[in-house]
Amino acid sequence: MKATDSRNLHGHVIRELGKRIVVGDLRPGDVLPREEALAESMDVSRTALREALKVLSAKGLIESRPRVGTRVRATHFWNQLDADVLSWRCASMPADDFIEKLVEMREIIEPAAAAAAARRRTAAQLANVELAYRKMEASLDPEEWAVADLGFHDAVLQATGNELMISLFSVVESALGMFFVLSAKTAGNFNYSLPHHLKVLEAIRRKQPEIARKAMQSMIEDSLANLHKKRKGSSKKAS
Amino acid sequence: MKATDSRNLHGHVIRELGKRIVVGDLRPGDVLPREEALAESMDVSRTALREALKVLSAKGLIESRPRVGTRVRATHFWNQLDADVLSWRCASMPADDFIEKLVEMREIIEPAAAAAAARRRTAAQLANVELAYRKMEASLDPEEWAVADLGFHDAVLQATGNELMISLFSVVESALGMFFVLSAKTAGNFNYSLPHHLKVLEAIRRKQPEIARKAMQSMIEDSLANLHKKRKGSSKKAS
DNA sequence: CGCGGTGCATTTGTATGATAAATTTCGGGA
DNA sequence: TCCCGAAATTTATCATACAAATGCACCGCG
């Protein structure tokens, strides 16, 4: 929900360098200037710079060694699932193929989550899913509906009780959110997919994992189909 | 593959505090001692301590504000998919239910990855999967086989071309590895599952996603069944 | 008595300068 | 030529000082 803190000074340095690396302005193998020089060039003290470098190092983006300097690591070392890394990547170069990768992750997680929720949900978790569904029913405008929809998916995820899945979903979703929230608002026909939601809810209530999985799957398929239709309608785009 | 660097001093502080938090020795809401005091109690300078705190903050474990101190954040803020967080969690208290969550993630990722690989694999990627399969065929002892097996799964993952999936797998796998490598070595019947591997390979070659998914799925099911059997055999454990 | 603003104290945030440790590189000797 | 050691460079760590933020108590006013 919240990336590197923007208030503090070293937070700025983290974002600045992080973006430059993720975008490709700084390439793997490149060595950064000496800490002293780099600090001066970014108008911060070496202390603040180093705190930033340590964070980037923890994200797997860089590696520093005495006498050698700090160099950008190969991409396969990066913490690709780190919220910051993901957001930097989305902020700058929303390459279409990257969005597709995010969507692919979503398509994998959500049906599996629905199945897991149907298998293990507690009574309280079921109640939350139901509550979320009711809020969707009661939504009057697309914006309200979009919020309630997110709440529904979140409730399902919570019902899995698997914090790894929850974390993965939240990271992917927040990265995708940057693109999809907008298009959601344009919809006039916003509660088309409510029947799907109902199917998911009922399957979770009755503890039927496979039915829940399939329902969630077709829900996503539908929403993606809608999205493509809209896209084709507004902007003319090949392939 | 490599968590926070152990060589450096602040790396020690990161692990020490990180573990204490993840394990539950320090609970969400708790506030840590003042930086000066904490630094002294850990025999490092305030500078080094702060670099460590910044890293833990980037992992979502803590949050520090002037005048208030640094407090442990609620677990839902944690970067659960961070390699360090995961490893700390495994290192100390390998609660059975947590292992199950990791296994669940693996069960979700791998079939999906096999399907994606079958859909999009390049010729070179297919060649790598085939090479990995050949190495499994040629394996003579369980240890060699385990390494080759990991190589096979890795090759499939690479063939998806989705770095998010690759990263997720590598994180989960390295966390699981701590438990499973051992039991793999005990097997006498180590190349039981080769037929499954072959099915996956062939499905990827022929670009048949659904077949690849199912093959990978049953491969995992079998290996888990084997594992349970072995467990029951060696240690007597209820439920 | 209650309420709001104002200053103070405390803790993190940043800066600076100095020293230690690591490691590459270069040079000298066998 | 090869090996070993000294030198140079860069990160790692430390100590200290000051700035900024902010909770809290105190004081004055209605």
Coordinates of C-alpha atoms (C1' of nucleotides) in Angstrom, one line a residue:
Chain A
M1 CA 0.0 0.0 0.0
K2 CA 2.8 2.3 0.8
A3 CA 6.2 2.3 -0.9
T4 CA 9.4 3.8 0.3
D5 CA 8.7 6.7 2.5
S6 CA 8.7 9.9 0.5
R7 CA 9.0 12.3 3.4
N8 CA 12.6 11.5 4.3
L9 CA 15.5 12.5 2.2
H10 CA 17.1 9.1 1.8
G11 CA 13.7 7.9 0.6
H12 CA 14.1 10.3 -2.4
V13 CA 17.5 8.8 -3.1
I14 CA 16.1 5.3 -3.0
R15 CA 13.4 6.1 -5.5
E16 CA 15.7 8.0 -7.7
L17 CA 18.4 5.4 -8.0
G18 CA 15.9 2.5 -7.9
K19 CA 14.0 3.9 -10.8
R20 CA 17.2 4.5 -12.8
I21 CA 18.2 0.9 -12.3
V22 CA 14.8 -0.7 -12.9
V23 CA 14.2 1.4 -16.0
G24 CA 17.5 0.5 -17.4
D25 CA 19.2 3.9 -17.3
L26 CA 21.7 2.1 -15.1
R27 CA 22.4 -1.4 -16.5
P28 CA 23.5 -4.6 -14.7
G29 CA 27.3 -4.6 -14.4
D30 CA 27.6 -0.8 -14.3
V31 CA 29.4 0.5 -11.3
L32 CA 28.1 3.6 -9.6
P33 CA 30.3 6.6 -8.8
R34 CA 32.1 6.6 -5.5
E35 CA 29.9 7.2 -2.5
E36 CA 31.4 10.5 -1.8
A37 CA 30.9 11.7 -5.4
L38 CA 27.4 10.2 -5.7
A39 CA 26.4 11.8 -2.4
E40 CA 27.5 15.2 -3.6
S41 CA 25.8 14.8 -7.0
M42 CA 22.5 14.1 -5.3
D43 CA 22.9 16.8 -2.7
V44 CA 22.8 14.5 0.4
S45 CA 25.3 13.5 2.9
R46 CA 27.2 10.2 2.5
T47 CA 25.3 8.9 5.6
A48 CA 21.9 9.4 3.9
L49 CA 23.2 8.0 0.6
R50 CA 24.5 4.9 2.3
E51 CA 21.2 4.2 4.0
A52 CA 19.6 4.3 0.6
L53 CA 22.2 2.1 -0.9
K54 CA 21.7 -0.5 1.9
V55 CA 18.0 -0.6 1.1
L56 CA 18.6 -1.0 -2.6
S57 CA 21.0 -3.7 -1.8
A58 CA 18.4 -5.5 0.3
K59 CA 16.1 -5.4 -2.7
G60 CA 18.8 -7.1 -4.7
L61 CA 19.4 -4.3 -7.1
I62 CA 23.0 -3.5 -6.2
E63 CA 25.9 -5.0 -4.4
S64 CA 28.8 -3.0 -2.9
R65 CA 32.3 -4.2 -2.1
P66 CA 35.3 -2.4 -0.7
R67 CA 37.7 -1.1 -3.2
V68 CA 35.5 -2.3 -6.1
G69 CA 32.5 0.0 -5.7
T70 CA 28.8 -0.7 -5.9
R71 CA 27.6 -2.3 -9.0
V72 CA 24.2 -3.0 -10.4
R73 CA 23.3 -6.7 -10.1
A74 CA 21.9 -8.9 -12.8
T75 CA 18.2 -8.8 -13.1
H76 CA 17.7 -12.3 -11.9
F77 CA 18.9 -11.2 -8.5
W78 CA 16.3 -8.5 -8.2
N79 CA 13.4 -8.8 -5.7
Q80 CA 10.9 -8.7 -8.5
L81 CA 8.1 -9.1 -6.1
D82 CA 9.1 -6.1 -4.0
A83 CA 6.4 -3.5 -4.0
D84 CA 8.8 -0.7 -4.8
V85 CA 10.6 -2.5 -7.6
L86 CA 7.2 -3.3 -9.1
S87 CA 5.9 0.2 -8.8
W88 CA 9.0 1.7 -10.3
R89 CA 8.7 -0.6 -13.2
C90 CA 5.1 0.4 -13.7
A91 CA 5.6 4.1 -13.2
S92 CA 8.1 4.6 -15.9
M93 CA 7.7 2.0 -18.6
P94 CA 4.4 0.3 -18.6
A95 CA 5.5 -2.0 -21.4
D96 CA 2.5 -3.9 -22.5
D97 CA 4.2 -7.2 -22.1
F98 CA 4.9 -6.5 -18.5
I99 CA 1.2 -5.7 -17.8
E100 CA 0.4 -9.1 -19.4
K101 CA 2.8 -10.7 -16.9
L102 CA 1.0 -9.1 -14.0
V103 CA -2.3 -10.2 -15.4
E104 CA -1.0 -13.7 -15.8
M105 CA -0.1 -13.7 -12.1
R106 CA -3.5 -12.5 -11.2
E107 CA -5.1 -15.2 -13.3
I108 CA -3.0 -17.8 -11.5
I109 CA -3.6 -16.5 -8.0
E110 CA -7.2 -15.7 -7.8
P111 CA -8.8 -19.0 -8.9
A112 CA -6.4 -20.9 -6.6
A113 CA -7.3 -18.5 -3.8
A114 CA -11.0 -19.1 -4.4
A115 CA -10.4 -22.8 -4.2
A116 CA -8.3 -22.5 -1.0
A117 CA -10.9 -20.3 0.6
A118 CA -13.6 -22.8 -0.2
R119 CA -11.6 -25.5 1.4
R120 CA -10.6 -23.8 4.6
R121 CA -12.7 -20.7 5.3
T122 CA -13.9 -20.1 8.8
A123 CA -17.4 -18.9 9.5
A124 CA -16.2 -15.4 10.2
Q125 CA -14.2 -15.3 6.9
L126 CA -17.3 -16.5 5.0
A127 CA -19.3 -13.7 6.7
N128 CA -16.7 -11.2 5.4
V129 CA -17.0 -12.4 1.9
E130 CA -20.7 -12.2 2.1
L131 CA -20.6 -8.7 3.5
A132 CA -18.3 -7.7 0.6
Y133 CA -20.8 -9.2 -1.8
R134 CA -23.6 -7.2 -0.3
K135 CA -21.7 -4.0 -0.7
M136 CA -21.3 -4.7 -4.4
E137 CA -25.0 -5.3 -4.7
A138 CA -25.7 -2.0 -3.0
S139 CA -23.2 -0.1 -5.2
L140 CA -24.8 2.7 -7.2
D141 CA -22.0 4.1 -9.3
P142 CA -19.0 2.6 -11.0
E143 CA -16.5 4.0 -8.6
E144 CA -18.2 2.7 -5.5
W145 CA -18.6 -0.6 -7.3
A146 CA -14.9 -0.8 -8.1
V147 CA -14.0 -0.3 -4.4
A148 CA -16.5 -2.9 -3.4
D149 CA -15.1 -5.3 -6.0
L150 CA -11.6 -4.9 -4.7
G151 CA -13.0 -5.6 -1.2
F152 CA -14.7 -8.8 -2.4
H153 CA -11.4 -10.1 -3.9
D154 CA -9.6 -9.1 -0.7
A155 CA -12.1 -10.9 1.4
V156 CA -11.7 -14.1 -0.6
L157 CA -7.9 -13.8 -0.3
Q158 CA -8.2 -13.3 3.5
A159 CA -10.3 -16.4 3.7
T160 CA -7.5 -18.5 2.3
G161 CA -5.6 -17.9 5.5
N162 CA -2.3 -18.1 3.5
E163 CA -0.4 -14.9 4.1
L164 CA 1.9 -15.6 1.3
M165 CA -0.9 -15.7 -1.2
I166 CA -2.4 -12.5 0.4
S167 CA 0.9 -10.7 0.1
L168 CA 1.4 -11.8 -3.5
F169 CA -2.1 -10.7 -4.4
S170 CA -1.8 -7.4 -2.7
V171 CA 1.5 -6.6 -4.5
V172 CA 0.3 -7.6 -7.9
E173 CA -3.1 -5.9 -7.4
S174 CA -1.6 -2.6 -6.4
A175 CA 0.7 -2.7 -9.4
L176 CA -2.1 -3.4 -11.7
G177 CA -4.4 -0.9 -10.0
M178 CA -2.4 1.9 -11.6
F179 CA -3.8 0.9 -15.0
F180 CA -7.2 -0.6 -14.3
V181 CA -8.8 1.8 -11.9
L182 CA -9.2 4.3 -14.6
S183 CA -10.8 2.0 -17.1
A184 CA -13.1 0.7 -14.4
K185 CA -14.6 4.1 -14.0
T186 CA -15.5 4.4 -17.7
A187 CA -17.9 1.5 -17.5
G188 CA -21.6 2.1 -17.7
N189 CA -22.4 -1.6 -17.3
F190 CA -20.6 -2.0 -14.1
N191 CA -22.4 -4.8 -12.3
Y192 CA -22.3 -7.3 -15.1
S193 CA -20.2 -9.7 -13.3
L194 CA -22.2 -9.9 -10.1
P195 CA -23.5 -13.4 -11.0
H196 CA -19.9 -14.6 -11.1
H197 CA -19.3 -13.1 -7.7
L198 CA -22.4 -14.8 -6.4
K199 CA -21.2 -18.2 -7.7
V200 CA -17.9 -17.7 -6.0
L201 CA -19.6 -16.7 -2.8
E202 CA -21.9 -19.7 -2.8
A203 CA -19.1 -22.2 -3.6
I204 CA -17.1 -20.8 -0.7
R205 CA -20.1 -21.1 1.5
R206 CA -20.7 -24.7 0.5
K207 CA -17.0 -25.5 0.6
Q208 CA -16.7 -26.6 -3.0
P209 CA -13.2 -25.7 -4.1
E210 CA -13.3 -26.7 -7.7
I211 CA -16.6 -24.8 -8.3
A212 CA -15.2 -21.8 -6.7
R213 CA -12.0 -22.0 -8.8
K214 CA -14.0 -22.2 -12.0
A215 CA -16.3 -19.4 -11.1
M216 CA -13.4 -17.1 -10.2
Q217 CA -11.7 -18.1 -13.4
S218 CA -14.6 -17.2 -15.6
M219 CA -15.1 -14.0 -13.7
I220 CA -11.6 -12.9 -14.6
E221 CA -12.0 -14.1 -18.2
D222 CA -15.1 -12.0 -18.5
S223 CA -13.6 -8.9 -17.0
L224 CA -10.5 -9.2 -19.3
A225 CA -12.8 -9.6 -22.3
N226 CA -14.7 -6.5 -21.3
L227 CA -11.4 -4.6 -20.9
H228 CA -10.2 -5.6 -24.3
K229 CA -13.5 -4.6 -25.9
K230 CA -13.3 -1.2 -24.3
R231 CA -9.7 -0.8 -25.3
K232 CA -10.4 -1.6 -28.9
G233 CA -13.3 0.8 -28.8
S234 CA -11.5 3.8 -27.5
S235 CA -7.9 3.4 -28.8
K236 CA -7.2 1.7 -32.0
K237 CA -4.5 -0.8 -31.3
A238 CA -3.3 -3.7 -33.3
S239 CA -2.7 -7.2 -31.8
Chain B
M1 CA 19.9 -17.6 -3.2
K2 CA 21.7 -15.2 -0.9
A3 CA 20.0 -13.5 2.0
T4 CA 21.4 -10.4 3.8
D5 CA 25.1 -10.5 3.7
S6 CA 26.6 -12.1 6.7
R7 CA 30.0 -10.6 6.3
N8 CA 29.2 -7.1 7.2
L9 CA 28.4 -5.9 10.7
H10 CA 25.0 -4.3 10.0
G11 CA 24.0 -7.6 8.3
H12 CA 24.3 -9.2 11.7
V13 CA 22.1 -6.6 13.2
I14 CA 19.5 -7.0 10.4
R15 CA 19.3 -10.8 11.0
E16 CA 19.3 -10.4 14.7
L17 CA 16.4 -7.9 14.9
G18 CA 14.6 -9.4 11.9
K19 CA 14.5 -12.8 13.5
R20 CA 13.4 -11.5 16.8
I21 CA 10.5 -9.7 15.1
V22 CA 9.5 -12.6 12.7
V23 CA 9.7 -15.2 15.5
G24 CA 7.5 -13.1 17.7
D25 CA 10.0 -12.2 20.4
L26 CA 9.2 -8.6 19.4
R27 CA 5.5 -8.2 18.8
P28 CA 3.7 -5.8 16.5
G29 CA 3.1 -2.5 18.3
D30 CA 6.2 -2.9 20.5
V31 CA 8.6 0.0 20.3
L32 CA 12.3 -0.7 20.2
P33 CA 14.7 1.1 22.5
R34 CA 16.1 4.4 21.4
E35 CA 18.7 4.1 18.6
E36 CA 21.5 5.1 20.8
A37 CA 20.7 2.6 23.5
L38 CA 19.9 -0.2 21.0
A39 CA 23.2 0.5 19.2
E40 CA 25.1 0.2 22.4
S41 CA 23.3 -3.0 23.4
M42 CA 24.3 -4.6 20.1
D43 CA 27.8 -3.3 20.1
V44 CA 27.6 -1.2 16.9
S45 CA 27.6 2.4 16.2
R46 CA 24.4 4.3 15.7
T47 CA 25.3 4.6 12.0
A48 CA 25.5 0.9 11.4
L49 CA 22.3 0.3 13.4
R50 CA 20.4 2.8 11.4
E51 CA 21.5 1.2 8.1
A52 CA 20.0 -2.0 9.5
L53 CA 16.8 -0.4 10.6
K54 CA 16.4 1.2 7.2
V55 CA 16.6 -2.3 5.6
L56 CA 14.1 -3.8 8.1
S57 CA 11.9 -0.8 7.4
A58 CA 12.1 -1.5 3.7
K59 CA 10.9 -5.1 4.4
G60 CA 7.9 -3.6 6.1
L61 CA 8.8 -5.0 9.6
I62 CA 9.3 -1.7 11.4
E63 CA 8.5 1.9 11.0
S64 CA 10.3 4.8 12.8
R65 CA 9.2 8.3 13.4
P66 CA 10.8 11.1 15.2
R67 CA 10.0 11.6 18.9
V68 CA 8.0 8.4 18.9
G69 CA 10.6 5.7 18.2
T70 CA 10.7 2.7 15.9
R71 CA 7.9 0.3 16.4
V72 CA 7.1 -3.2 15.0
R73 CA 4.5 -3.0 12.3
A74 CA 1.4 -5.3 12.0
T75 CA 2.1 -8.5 10.2
H76 CA 0.0 -7.6 7.2
F77 CA 2.5 -4.9 6.3
W78 CA 5.4 -7.4 6.2
N79 CA 7.0 -8.3 2.9
Q80 CA 6.1 -11.9 3.4
L81 CA 7.6 -12.8 0.0
D82 CA 11.0 -11.3 1.0
A83 CA 13.7 -14.0 0.9
D84 CA 15.0 -12.9 4.3
V85 CA 11.7 -12.7 6.0
L86 CA 10.9 -16.2 4.7
S87 CA 14.1 -17.7 5.7
W88 CA 14.0 -16.2 9.2
R89 CA 10.6 -17.7 9.6
C90 CA 11.8 -21.1 8.5
A91 CA 15.1 -21.0 10.4
S92 CA 13.5 -20.7 13.8
M93 CA 10.1 -22.1 14.0
P94 CA 9.3 -24.4 11.1
A95 CA 5.7 -24.6 12.2
D96 CA 4.0 -27.4 10.2
D97 CA 1.2 -25.2 9.0
F98 CA 3.7 -22.7 7.5
I99 CA 5.3 -25.4 5.5
E100 CA 1.9 -26.3 4.2
K101 CA 1.4 -22.8 3.1
L102 CA 4.7 -22.9 1.2
V103 CA 3.7 -26.2 -0.4
E104 CA 0.4 -24.7 -1.4
M105 CA 2.2 -21.9 -3.2
R106 CA 4.3 -24.4 -5.0
E107 CA 1.3 -26.4 -6.0
I108 CA -0.2 -23.3 -7.5
I109 CA 2.9 -22.0 -9.3
E110 CA 4.3 -25.1 -10.9
P111 CA 1.4 -26.3 -12.9
A112 CA 0.6 -22.8 -14.0
A113 CA 4.2 -22.4 -15.0
A114 CA 4.2 -25.6 -17.0
A115 CA 1.2 -24.4 -18.8
A116 CA 2.7 -21.0 -19.5
A117 CA 5.9 -22.6 -20.7
A118 CA 4.0 -24.8 -23.1
R119 CA 2.3 -21.8 -24.5
R120 CA 5.2 -19.5 -25.0
R121 CA 8.5 -21.4 -24.9
T122 CA 11.1 -20.5 -27.4
A123 CA 13.2 -23.2 -29.1
A124 CA 16.2 -22.4 -26.9
Q125 CA 14.1 -22.7 -23.8
L126 CA 12.7 -26.0 -24.9
A127 CA 16.3 -27.2 -25.5
N128 CA 17.1 -26.3 -21.9
V129 CA 14.2 -28.2 -20.5
E130 CA 15.2 -31.2 -22.6
L131 CA 18.8 -30.9 -21.4
A132 CA 17.7 -30.8 -17.8
Y133 CA 15.6 -33.9 -18.4
R134 CA 18.6 -35.7 -19.9
K135 CA 20.6 -34.9 -16.8
M136 CA 17.9 -36.5 -14.7
E137 CA 18.0 -39.6 -16.8
A138 CA 21.7 -39.8 -16.4
S139 CA 21.7 -39.3 -12.6
L140 CA 23.2 -42.2 -10.7
D141 CA 22.6 -41.3 -7.1
P142 CA 19.8 -39.5 -5.2
E143 CA 21.8 -36.4 -4.6
E144 CA 22.8 -35.9 -8.2
W145 CA 19.1 -36.6 -9.0
A146 CA 17.9 -34.0 -6.6
V147 CA 20.1 -31.4 -8.2
A148 CA 19.0 -32.3 -11.7
D149 CA 15.4 -32.3 -10.6
L150 CA 15.7 -28.8 -9.3
G151 CA 17.4 -27.9 -12.6
F152 CA 14.4 -29.3 -14.5
H153 CA 11.9 -27.3 -12.6
D154 CA 14.0 -24.2 -13.0
A155 CA 14.3 -24.7 -16.7
V156 CA 10.5 -25.0 -17.0
L157 CA 10.1 -21.8 -15.0
Q158 CA 12.6 -20.0 -17.2
A159 CA 10.6 -21.1 -20.2
T160 CA 7.6 -19.1 -19.0
G161 CA 9.5 -15.9 -19.6
N162 CA 7.7 -14.4 -16.7
E163 CA 10.2 -13.1 -14.2
L164 CA 7.6 -12.6 -11.5
M165 CA 6.8 -16.3 -11.6
I166 CA 10.5 -17.1 -11.7
S167 CA 11.1 -14.9 -8.7
L168 CA 8.2 -16.3 -6.7
F169 CA 9.2 -19.9 -7.4
S170 CA 12.8 -19.3 -6.5
V171 CA 11.8 -17.7 -3.2
V172 CA 9.4 -20.4 -2.2
E173 CA 11.7 -23.2 -3.4
S174 CA 14.7 -21.9 -1.4
A175 CA 12.5 -21.7 1.7
L176 CA 11.2 -25.2 1.1
G177 CA 14.6 -26.5 0.2
M178 CA 15.7 -26.3 3.8
F179 CA 13.4 -29.2 4.7
F180 CA 13.1 -31.2 1.5
V181 CA 16.7 -31.6 0.5
L182 CA 17.4 -33.9 3.4
S183 CA 14.4 -36.2 2.8
A184 CA 15.3 -36.4 -0.9
K185 CA 18.6 -38.0 0.0
T186 CA 17.0 -40.7 1.9
A187 CA 15.2 -42.1 -1.1
G188 CA 16.3 -45.3 -2.6
N189 CA 13.7 -45.1 -5.3
F190 CA 14.7 -41.8 -6.6
N191 CA 13.8 -41.7 -10.2
Y192 CA 10.2 -42.8 -9.8
S193 CA 8.8 -39.6 -11.2
L194 CA 10.8 -39.6 -14.4
P195 CA 7.7 -40.5 -16.5
H196 CA 6.0 -37.4 -15.2
H197 CA 8.9 -35.3 -16.1
L198 CA 8.8 -36.8 -19.6
K199 CA 5.2 -35.9 -20.0
V200 CA 5.8 -32.4 -19.0
L201 CA 8.7 -32.1 -21.4
E202 CA 6.7 -33.5 -24.3
A203 CA 3.7 -31.3 -23.6
I204 CA 6.0 -28.3 -23.6
R205 CA 7.6 -29.4 -26.8
R206 CA 4.2 -29.8 -28.5
K207 CA 2.9 -26.6 -26.9
Q208 CA 0.0 -28.2 -25.1
P209 CA -0.6 -26.1 -22.0
E210 CA -3.4 -28.0 -20.4
I211 CA -1.5 -31.3 -20.7
A212 CA 1.6 -29.8 -19.3
R213 CA -0.4 -28.4 -16.4
K214 CA -2.0 -31.7 -15.6
A215 CA 1.3 -33.6 -15.9
M216 CA 3.1 -31.2 -13.6
Q217 CA 0.2 -31.4 -11.2
S218 CA 0.3 -35.1 -10.9
M219 CA 4.1 -35.0 -10.6
I220 CA 3.8 -32.8 -7.5
E221 CA 1.0 -34.9 -6.1
D222 CA 3.1 -38.0 -6.4
S223 CA 6.1 -36.5 -4.8
L224 CA 4.1 -35.2 -1.9
A225 CA 2.5 -38.6 -1.5
N226 CA 5.9 -40.2 -1.4
L227 CA 7.1 -37.7 1.1
H228 CA 4.2 -38.4 3.4
K229 CA 4.7 -42.1 3.2
K230 CA 8.3 -41.7 4.1
R231 CA 7.5 -39.4 7.0
K232 CA 5.0 -41.8 8.4
G233 CA 7.6 -44.6 8.1
S234 CA 10.4 -42.8 10.0
S235 CA 8.7 -40.6 12.6
K236 CA 5.3 -41.6 14.0
K237 CA 3.2 -38.5 13.8
A238 CA -0.5 -38.0 14.2
S239 CA -2.7 -36.1 11.8
Chain C
dC1 C1' -13.3 24.6 34.9
dG2 C1' -12.3 23.7 30.1
dC3 C1' -9.9 24.8 26.0
dG4 C1' -6.5 26.1 22.9
dG5 C1' -2.1 27.6 21.8
dT6 C1' 2.8 27.8 22.8
dG7 C1' 7.2 26.3 24.1
dC8 C1' 10.0 22.4 25.7
dA9 C1' 12.0 17.9 25.7
dT10 C1' 12.9 13.8 23.3
dT11 C1' 13.8 11.0 19.5
dT12 C1' 14.8 10.3 14.8
dG13 C1' 17.0 12.5 10.5
dT14 C1' 21.1 14.5 8.4
dA15 C1' 25.7 16.1 8.1
dT16 C1' 30.8 15.9 8.7
dG17 C1' 35.2 14.1 9.5
dA18 C1' 38.1 10.6 10.8
dT19 C1' 39.6 5.7 11.1
dA20 C1' 39.4 0.6 10.1
dA21 C1' 39.0 -3.1 6.9
dA22 C1' 39.1 -5.2 2.6
dT23 C1' 41.0 -6.0 -1.9
dT24 C1' 42.8 -4.8 -6.1
dT25 C1' 47.0 -3.5 -8.2
dC26 C1' 51.6 -2.8 -8.7
dG27 C1' 56.4 -3.6 -7.9
dG28 C1' 60.4 -6.2 -6.2
dG29 C1' 62.9 -10.3 -5.4
dA30 C1' 63.9 -15.2 -5.9
Chain D
dT1 C1' 58.2 -16.2 -14.7
dC2 C1' 56.0 -16.5 -10.5
dC3 C1' 55.1 -15.5 -5.9
dC4 C1' 54.8 -12.4 -2.0
dG5 C1' 54.2 -8.1 0.1
dA6 C1' 53.5 -2.9 0.2
dA7 C1' 50.6 0.8 -1.5
dA8 C1' 46.5 2.9 -2.9
dT9 C1' 41.6 3.1 -3.2
dT10 C1' 37.0 2.4 -1.9
dT11 C1' 33.6 0.7 1.2
dA12 C1' 32.6 -0.2 6.3
dT13 C1' 32.4 1.7 10.7
dC14 C1' 32.6 5.0 14.2
dA15 C1' 32.0 9.3 17.0
dT16 C1' 30.0 13.7 17.3
dA17 C1' 27.3 17.5 16.4
dC18 C1' 23.3 19.8 14.7
dA19 C1' 18.5 20.0 12.4
dA20 C1' 13.7 18.7 12.2
dA21 C1' 9.7 16.7 13.8
dT22 C1' 6.4 15.9 17.2
dG23 C1' 4.2 14.4 21.5
dC24 C1' 3.4 16.6 25.9
dA25 C1' 3.1 19.5 29.6
dC26 C1' 2.4 24.0 30.9
dC27 C1' 0.3 28.4 30.8
dG28 C1' -3.0 31.9 29.8
dC29 C1' -7.5 33.1 28.5
dG30 C1' -12.4 32.7 28.3

